[in-house]
PDB file of C-alpha atoms in Angstrom:
ATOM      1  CA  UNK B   1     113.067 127.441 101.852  1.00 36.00           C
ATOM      2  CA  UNK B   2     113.632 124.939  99.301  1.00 39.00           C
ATOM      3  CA  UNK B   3     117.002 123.503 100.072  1.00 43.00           C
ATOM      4  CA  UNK B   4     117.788 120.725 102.170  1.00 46.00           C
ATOM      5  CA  UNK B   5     118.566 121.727 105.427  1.00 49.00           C
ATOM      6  CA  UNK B   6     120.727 120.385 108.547  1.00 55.00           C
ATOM      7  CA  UNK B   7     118.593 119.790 111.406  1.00 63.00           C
ATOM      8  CA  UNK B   8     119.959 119.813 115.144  1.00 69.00           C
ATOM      9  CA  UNK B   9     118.559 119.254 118.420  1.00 77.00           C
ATOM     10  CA  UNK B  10     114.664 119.939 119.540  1.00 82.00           C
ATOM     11  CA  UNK B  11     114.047 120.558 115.399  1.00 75.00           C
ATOM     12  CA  UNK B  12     115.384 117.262 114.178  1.00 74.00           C
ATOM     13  CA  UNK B  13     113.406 115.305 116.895  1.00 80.00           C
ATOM     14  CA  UNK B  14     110.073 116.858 115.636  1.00 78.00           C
ATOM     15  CA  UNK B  15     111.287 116.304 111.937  1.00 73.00           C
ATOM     16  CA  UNK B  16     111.469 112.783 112.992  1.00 72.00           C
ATOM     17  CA  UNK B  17     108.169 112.701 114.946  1.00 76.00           C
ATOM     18  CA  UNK B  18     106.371 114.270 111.576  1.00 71.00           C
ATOM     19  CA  UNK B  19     108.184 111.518 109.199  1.00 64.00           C
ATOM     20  CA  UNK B  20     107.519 108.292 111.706  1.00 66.00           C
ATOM     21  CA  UNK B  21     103.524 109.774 112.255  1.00 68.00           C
ATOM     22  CA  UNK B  22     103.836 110.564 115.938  1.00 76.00           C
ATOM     23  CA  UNK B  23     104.368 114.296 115.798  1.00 76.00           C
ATOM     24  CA  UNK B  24     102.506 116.279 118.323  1.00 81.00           C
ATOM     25  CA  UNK B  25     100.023 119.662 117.653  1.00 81.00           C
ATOM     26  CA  UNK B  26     103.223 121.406 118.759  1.00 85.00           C
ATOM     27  CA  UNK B  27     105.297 119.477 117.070  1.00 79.00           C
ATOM     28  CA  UNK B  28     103.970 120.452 113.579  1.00 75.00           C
ATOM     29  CA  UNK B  29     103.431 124.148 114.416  1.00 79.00           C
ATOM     30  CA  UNK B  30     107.109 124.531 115.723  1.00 78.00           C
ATOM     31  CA  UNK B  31     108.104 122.882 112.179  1.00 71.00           C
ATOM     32  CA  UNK B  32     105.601 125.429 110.141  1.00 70.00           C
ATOM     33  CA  UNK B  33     106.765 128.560 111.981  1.00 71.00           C
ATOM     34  CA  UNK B  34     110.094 127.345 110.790  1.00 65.00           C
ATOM     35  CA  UNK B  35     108.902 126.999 107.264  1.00 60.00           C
ATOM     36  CA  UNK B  36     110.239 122.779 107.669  1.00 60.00           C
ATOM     37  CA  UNK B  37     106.368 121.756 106.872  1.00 54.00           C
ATOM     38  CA  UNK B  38     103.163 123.325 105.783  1.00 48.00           C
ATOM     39  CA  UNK B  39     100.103 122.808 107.920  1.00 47.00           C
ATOM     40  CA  UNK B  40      98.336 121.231 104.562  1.00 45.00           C
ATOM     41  CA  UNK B  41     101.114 118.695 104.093  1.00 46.00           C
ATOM     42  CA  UNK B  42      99.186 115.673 106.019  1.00 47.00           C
ATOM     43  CA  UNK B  43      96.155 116.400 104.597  1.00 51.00           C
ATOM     44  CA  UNK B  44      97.082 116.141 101.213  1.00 58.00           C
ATOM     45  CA  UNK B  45      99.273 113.367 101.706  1.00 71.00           C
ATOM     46  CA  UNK B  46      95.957 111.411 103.172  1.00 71.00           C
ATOM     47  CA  UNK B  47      94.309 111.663  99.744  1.00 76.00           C
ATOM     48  CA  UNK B  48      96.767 109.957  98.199  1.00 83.00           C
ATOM     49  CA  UNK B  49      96.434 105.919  97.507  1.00 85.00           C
ATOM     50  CA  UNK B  50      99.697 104.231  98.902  1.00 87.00           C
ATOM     51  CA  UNK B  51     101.506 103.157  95.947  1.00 88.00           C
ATOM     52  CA  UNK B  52     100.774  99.250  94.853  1.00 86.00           C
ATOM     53  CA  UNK B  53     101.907  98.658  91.098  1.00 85.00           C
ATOM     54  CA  UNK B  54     104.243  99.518  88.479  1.00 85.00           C
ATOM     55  CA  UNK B  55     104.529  99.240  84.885  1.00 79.00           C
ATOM     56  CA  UNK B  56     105.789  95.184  85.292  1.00 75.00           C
ATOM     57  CA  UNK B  57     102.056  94.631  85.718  1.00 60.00           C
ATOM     58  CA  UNK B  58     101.057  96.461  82.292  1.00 57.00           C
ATOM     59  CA  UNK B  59     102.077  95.546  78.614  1.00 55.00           C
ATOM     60  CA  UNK B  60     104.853  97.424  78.394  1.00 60.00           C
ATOM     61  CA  UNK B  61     104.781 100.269  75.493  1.00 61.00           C
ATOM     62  CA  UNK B  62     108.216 101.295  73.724  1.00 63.00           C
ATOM     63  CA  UNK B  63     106.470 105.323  73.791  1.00 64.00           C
ATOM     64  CA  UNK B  64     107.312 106.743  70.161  1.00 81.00           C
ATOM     65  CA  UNK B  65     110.344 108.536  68.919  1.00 89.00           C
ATOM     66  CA  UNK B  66     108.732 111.743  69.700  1.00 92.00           C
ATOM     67  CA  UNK B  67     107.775 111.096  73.210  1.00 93.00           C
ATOM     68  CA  UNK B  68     111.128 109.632  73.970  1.00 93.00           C
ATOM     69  CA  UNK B  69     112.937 113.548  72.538  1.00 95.00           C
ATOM     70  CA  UNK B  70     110.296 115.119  74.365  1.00 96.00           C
ATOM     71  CA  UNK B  71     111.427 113.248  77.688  1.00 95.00           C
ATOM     72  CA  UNK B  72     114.873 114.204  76.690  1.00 96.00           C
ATOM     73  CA  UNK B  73     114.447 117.476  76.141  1.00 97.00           C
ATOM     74  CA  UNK B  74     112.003 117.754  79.371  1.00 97.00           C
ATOM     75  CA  UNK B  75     114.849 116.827  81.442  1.00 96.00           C
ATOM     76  CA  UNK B  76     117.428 118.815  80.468  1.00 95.00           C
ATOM     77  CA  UNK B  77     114.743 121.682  80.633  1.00 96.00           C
ATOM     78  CA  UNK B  78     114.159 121.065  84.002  1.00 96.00           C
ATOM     79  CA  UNK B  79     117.827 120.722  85.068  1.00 93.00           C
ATOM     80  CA  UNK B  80     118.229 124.069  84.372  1.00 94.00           C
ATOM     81  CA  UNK B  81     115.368 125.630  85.702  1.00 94.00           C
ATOM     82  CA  UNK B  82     116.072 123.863  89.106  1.00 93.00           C
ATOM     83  CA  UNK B  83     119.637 125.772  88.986  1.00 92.00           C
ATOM     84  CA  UNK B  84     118.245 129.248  88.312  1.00 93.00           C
ATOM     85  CA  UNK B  85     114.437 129.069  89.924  1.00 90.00           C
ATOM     86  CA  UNK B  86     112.996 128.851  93.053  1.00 88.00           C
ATOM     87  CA  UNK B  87     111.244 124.943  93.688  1.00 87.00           C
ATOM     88  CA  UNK B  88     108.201 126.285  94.876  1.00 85.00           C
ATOM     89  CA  UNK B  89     107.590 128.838  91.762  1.00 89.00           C
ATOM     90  CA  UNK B  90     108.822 125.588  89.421  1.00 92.00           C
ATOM     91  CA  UNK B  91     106.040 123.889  91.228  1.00 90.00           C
ATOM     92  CA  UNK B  92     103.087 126.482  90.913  1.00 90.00           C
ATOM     93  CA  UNK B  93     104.212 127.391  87.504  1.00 93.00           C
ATOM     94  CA  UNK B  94     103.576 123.219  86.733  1.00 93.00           C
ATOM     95  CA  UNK B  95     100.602 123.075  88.622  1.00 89.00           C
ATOM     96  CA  UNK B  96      98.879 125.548  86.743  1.00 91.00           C
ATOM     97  CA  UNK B  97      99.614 123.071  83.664  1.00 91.00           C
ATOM     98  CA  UNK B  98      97.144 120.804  85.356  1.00 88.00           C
ATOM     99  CA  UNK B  99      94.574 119.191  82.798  1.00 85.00           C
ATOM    100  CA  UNK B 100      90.684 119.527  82.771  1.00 73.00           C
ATOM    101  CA  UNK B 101      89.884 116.892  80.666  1.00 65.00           C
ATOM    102  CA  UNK B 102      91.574 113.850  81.083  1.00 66.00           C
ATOM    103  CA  UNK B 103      92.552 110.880  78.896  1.00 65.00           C
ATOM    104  CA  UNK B 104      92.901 107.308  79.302  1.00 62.00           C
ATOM    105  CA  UNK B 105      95.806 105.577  81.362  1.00 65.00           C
ATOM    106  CA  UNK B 106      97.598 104.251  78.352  1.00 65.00           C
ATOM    107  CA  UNK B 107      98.651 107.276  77.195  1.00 79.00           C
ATOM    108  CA  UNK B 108     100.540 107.789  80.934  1.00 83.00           C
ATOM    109  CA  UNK B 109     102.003 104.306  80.213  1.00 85.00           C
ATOM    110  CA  UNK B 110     103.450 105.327  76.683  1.00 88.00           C
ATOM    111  CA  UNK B 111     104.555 108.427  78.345  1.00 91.00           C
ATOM    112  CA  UNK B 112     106.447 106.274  80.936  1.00 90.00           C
ATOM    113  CA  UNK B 113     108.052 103.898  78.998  1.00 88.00           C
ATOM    114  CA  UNK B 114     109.593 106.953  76.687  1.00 91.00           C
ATOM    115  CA  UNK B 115     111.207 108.607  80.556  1.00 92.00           C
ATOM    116  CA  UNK B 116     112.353 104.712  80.975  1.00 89.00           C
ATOM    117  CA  UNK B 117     113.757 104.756  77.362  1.00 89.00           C
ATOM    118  CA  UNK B 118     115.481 108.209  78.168  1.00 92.00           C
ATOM    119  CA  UNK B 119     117.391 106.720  80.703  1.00 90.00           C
ATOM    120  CA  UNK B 120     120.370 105.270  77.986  1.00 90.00           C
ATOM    121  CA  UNK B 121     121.036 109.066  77.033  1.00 92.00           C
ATOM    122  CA  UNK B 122     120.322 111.435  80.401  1.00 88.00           C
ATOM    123  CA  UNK B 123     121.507 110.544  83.813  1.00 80.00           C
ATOM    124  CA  UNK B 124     119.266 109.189  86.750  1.00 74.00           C
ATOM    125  CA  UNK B 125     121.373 109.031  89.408  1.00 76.00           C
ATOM    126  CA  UNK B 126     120.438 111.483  92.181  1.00 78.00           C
ATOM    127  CA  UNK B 127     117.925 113.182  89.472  1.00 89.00           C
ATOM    128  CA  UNK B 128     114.731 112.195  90.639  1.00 94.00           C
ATOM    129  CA  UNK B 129     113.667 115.680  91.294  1.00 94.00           C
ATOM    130  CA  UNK B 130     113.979 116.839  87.296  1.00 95.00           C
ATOM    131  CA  UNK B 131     112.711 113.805  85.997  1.00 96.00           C
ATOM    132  CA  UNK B 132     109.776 113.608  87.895  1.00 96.00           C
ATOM    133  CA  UNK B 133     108.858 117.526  86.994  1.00 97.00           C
ATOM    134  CA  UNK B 134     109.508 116.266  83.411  1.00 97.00           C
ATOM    135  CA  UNK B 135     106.941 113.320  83.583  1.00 96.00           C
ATOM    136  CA  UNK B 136     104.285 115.460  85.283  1.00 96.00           C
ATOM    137  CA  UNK B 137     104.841 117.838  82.731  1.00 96.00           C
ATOM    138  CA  UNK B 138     104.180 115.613  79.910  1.00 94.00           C
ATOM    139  CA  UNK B 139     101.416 113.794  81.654  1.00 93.00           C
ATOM    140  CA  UNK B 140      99.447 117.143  82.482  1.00 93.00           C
ATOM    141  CA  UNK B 141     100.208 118.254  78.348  1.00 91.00           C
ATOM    142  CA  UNK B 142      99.067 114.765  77.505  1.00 89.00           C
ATOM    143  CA  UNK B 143      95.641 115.621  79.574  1.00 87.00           C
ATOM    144  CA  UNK B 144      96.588 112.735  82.436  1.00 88.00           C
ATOM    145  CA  UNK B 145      95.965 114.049  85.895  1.00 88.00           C
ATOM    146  CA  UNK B 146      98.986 112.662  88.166  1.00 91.00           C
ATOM    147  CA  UNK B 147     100.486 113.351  91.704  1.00 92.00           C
ATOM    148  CA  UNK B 148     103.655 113.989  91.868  1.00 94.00           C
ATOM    149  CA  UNK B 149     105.364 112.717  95.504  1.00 94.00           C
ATOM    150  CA  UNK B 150     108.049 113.555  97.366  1.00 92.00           C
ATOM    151  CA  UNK B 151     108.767 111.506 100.177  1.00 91.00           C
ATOM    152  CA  UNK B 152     111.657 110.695 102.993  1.00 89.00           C
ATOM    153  CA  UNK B 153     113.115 107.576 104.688  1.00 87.00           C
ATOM    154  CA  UNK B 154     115.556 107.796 107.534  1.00 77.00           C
ATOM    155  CA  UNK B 155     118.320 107.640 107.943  1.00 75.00           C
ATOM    156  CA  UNK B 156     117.881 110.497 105.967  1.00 79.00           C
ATOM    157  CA  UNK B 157     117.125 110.251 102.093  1.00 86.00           C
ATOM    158  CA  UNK B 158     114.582 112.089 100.166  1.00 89.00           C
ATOM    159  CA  UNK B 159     113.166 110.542  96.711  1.00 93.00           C
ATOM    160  CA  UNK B 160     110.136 112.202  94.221  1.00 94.00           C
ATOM    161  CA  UNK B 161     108.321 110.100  91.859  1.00 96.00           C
ATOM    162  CA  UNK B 162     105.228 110.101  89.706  1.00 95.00           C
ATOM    163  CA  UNK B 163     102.002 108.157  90.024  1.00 93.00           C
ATOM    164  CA  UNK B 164      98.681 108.146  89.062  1.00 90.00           C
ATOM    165  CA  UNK B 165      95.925 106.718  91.746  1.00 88.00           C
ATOM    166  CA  UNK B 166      98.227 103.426  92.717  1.00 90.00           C
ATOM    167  CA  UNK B 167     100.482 103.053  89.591  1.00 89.00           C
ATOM    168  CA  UNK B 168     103.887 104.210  90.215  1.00 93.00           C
ATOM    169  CA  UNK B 169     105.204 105.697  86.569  1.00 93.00           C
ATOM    170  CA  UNK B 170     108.375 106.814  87.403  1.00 93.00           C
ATOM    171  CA  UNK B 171     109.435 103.927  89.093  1.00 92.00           C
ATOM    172  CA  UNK B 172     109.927 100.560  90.124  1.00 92.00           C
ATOM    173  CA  UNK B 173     107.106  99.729  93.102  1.00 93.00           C
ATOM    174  CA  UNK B 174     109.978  98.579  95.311  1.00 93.00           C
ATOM    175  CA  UNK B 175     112.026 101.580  95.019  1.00 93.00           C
ATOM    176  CA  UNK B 176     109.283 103.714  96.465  1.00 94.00           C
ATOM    177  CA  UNK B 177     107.462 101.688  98.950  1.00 94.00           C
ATOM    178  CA  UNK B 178     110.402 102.251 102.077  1.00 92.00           C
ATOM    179  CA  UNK B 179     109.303 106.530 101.364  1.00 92.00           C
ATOM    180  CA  UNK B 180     106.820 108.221 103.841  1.00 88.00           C
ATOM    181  CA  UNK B 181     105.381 111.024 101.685  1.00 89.00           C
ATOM    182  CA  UNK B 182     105.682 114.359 102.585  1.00 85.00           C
ATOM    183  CA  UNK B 183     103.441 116.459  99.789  1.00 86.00           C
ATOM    184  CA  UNK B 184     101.939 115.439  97.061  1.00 89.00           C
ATOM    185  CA  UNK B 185     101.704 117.953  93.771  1.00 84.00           C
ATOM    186  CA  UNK B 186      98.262 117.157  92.992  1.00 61.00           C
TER     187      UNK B 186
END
């Protein structure tokens, strides 16, 4: 259930109703019998505030040595329990990480610029998935409560990325704005 799947005929028209906003009551129970989307999934993407700034906006940190081997590390962690785990157990297993106490929004922005340092020594490309796990992980360690969002554009692409409230983290603002989400790890 957590592999990208090819979609054909009746199913691929209500996939498409449920990404543009249109889909029916039928629509979205023919796509949860088929285990495509959760009944919960609009709900929980309501909560969330549409994205509307990045890091350009803040006085950017350089994150210390140690965050930046921790985002490393965090990475490459991930990486390799994508290959040999379930997403959905990676996901609860994370989730149960979440903070109770939480700390100011600058430590999320030293956090962020360390991932953006990380970038000169792990790949990006087409890694979205294990580098957003690796942010929420440190941001949930760190005591900063953030969502986690995976969202689709069509034609067909599929992106995850980290923000807290309207701050985008993981990401330039423009690179996440054309994504409808889809769930949220909140």
């Amino acid at each position: 259930p957590d592999r990208y799947r090819l979609l054909q005929g009746e199913a691929a028209k209500r996939f498409l109703r449920l990404v543009d906003g249109s889909a029916s009551p039928d629509d979205l129970a023919s796509l949860n019998d088929q285990g495509i989307q959760k009944e919960d999934v609009q709900q929980c993407c309501d909560s969330l505030p549409p994205p509307a700034a990045d890091l350009k906006r803040h006085e950017r940190s350089k994150g210390g040595s140690r965050l930046l081997l921790k985002a490393i590390w965090l990475q490459h962690l991930y990486r390799l329990r994508l290959r040999s785990m379930p997403l959905h157990r990676i996901l609860g297993d994370l989730n149960r990480k979440r903070p109770g106490s939480l700390k100011p929004d600058a430590t999320c922005i030293d956090i962020a610029a360390a991932f953006e340092r990380a970038k000169r020594f792990v790949p990006t490309r087409d890694l979205c998935l294990p580098r957003a796990l690796a942010m929420t992980d440190m941001c949930f360690a760190a005591g900063m409560n953030v969502e986690m969002v995976f969202g689709v554009t069509f034609p067909f692409s599929a992106h995850c990325w980290v923000q807290r409230r309207d701050l985008v983290l993981s990401d330039p603002l423009d690179r996440v704005l054309p994504f409808r989400p889809i769930m949220v790890l909140s």
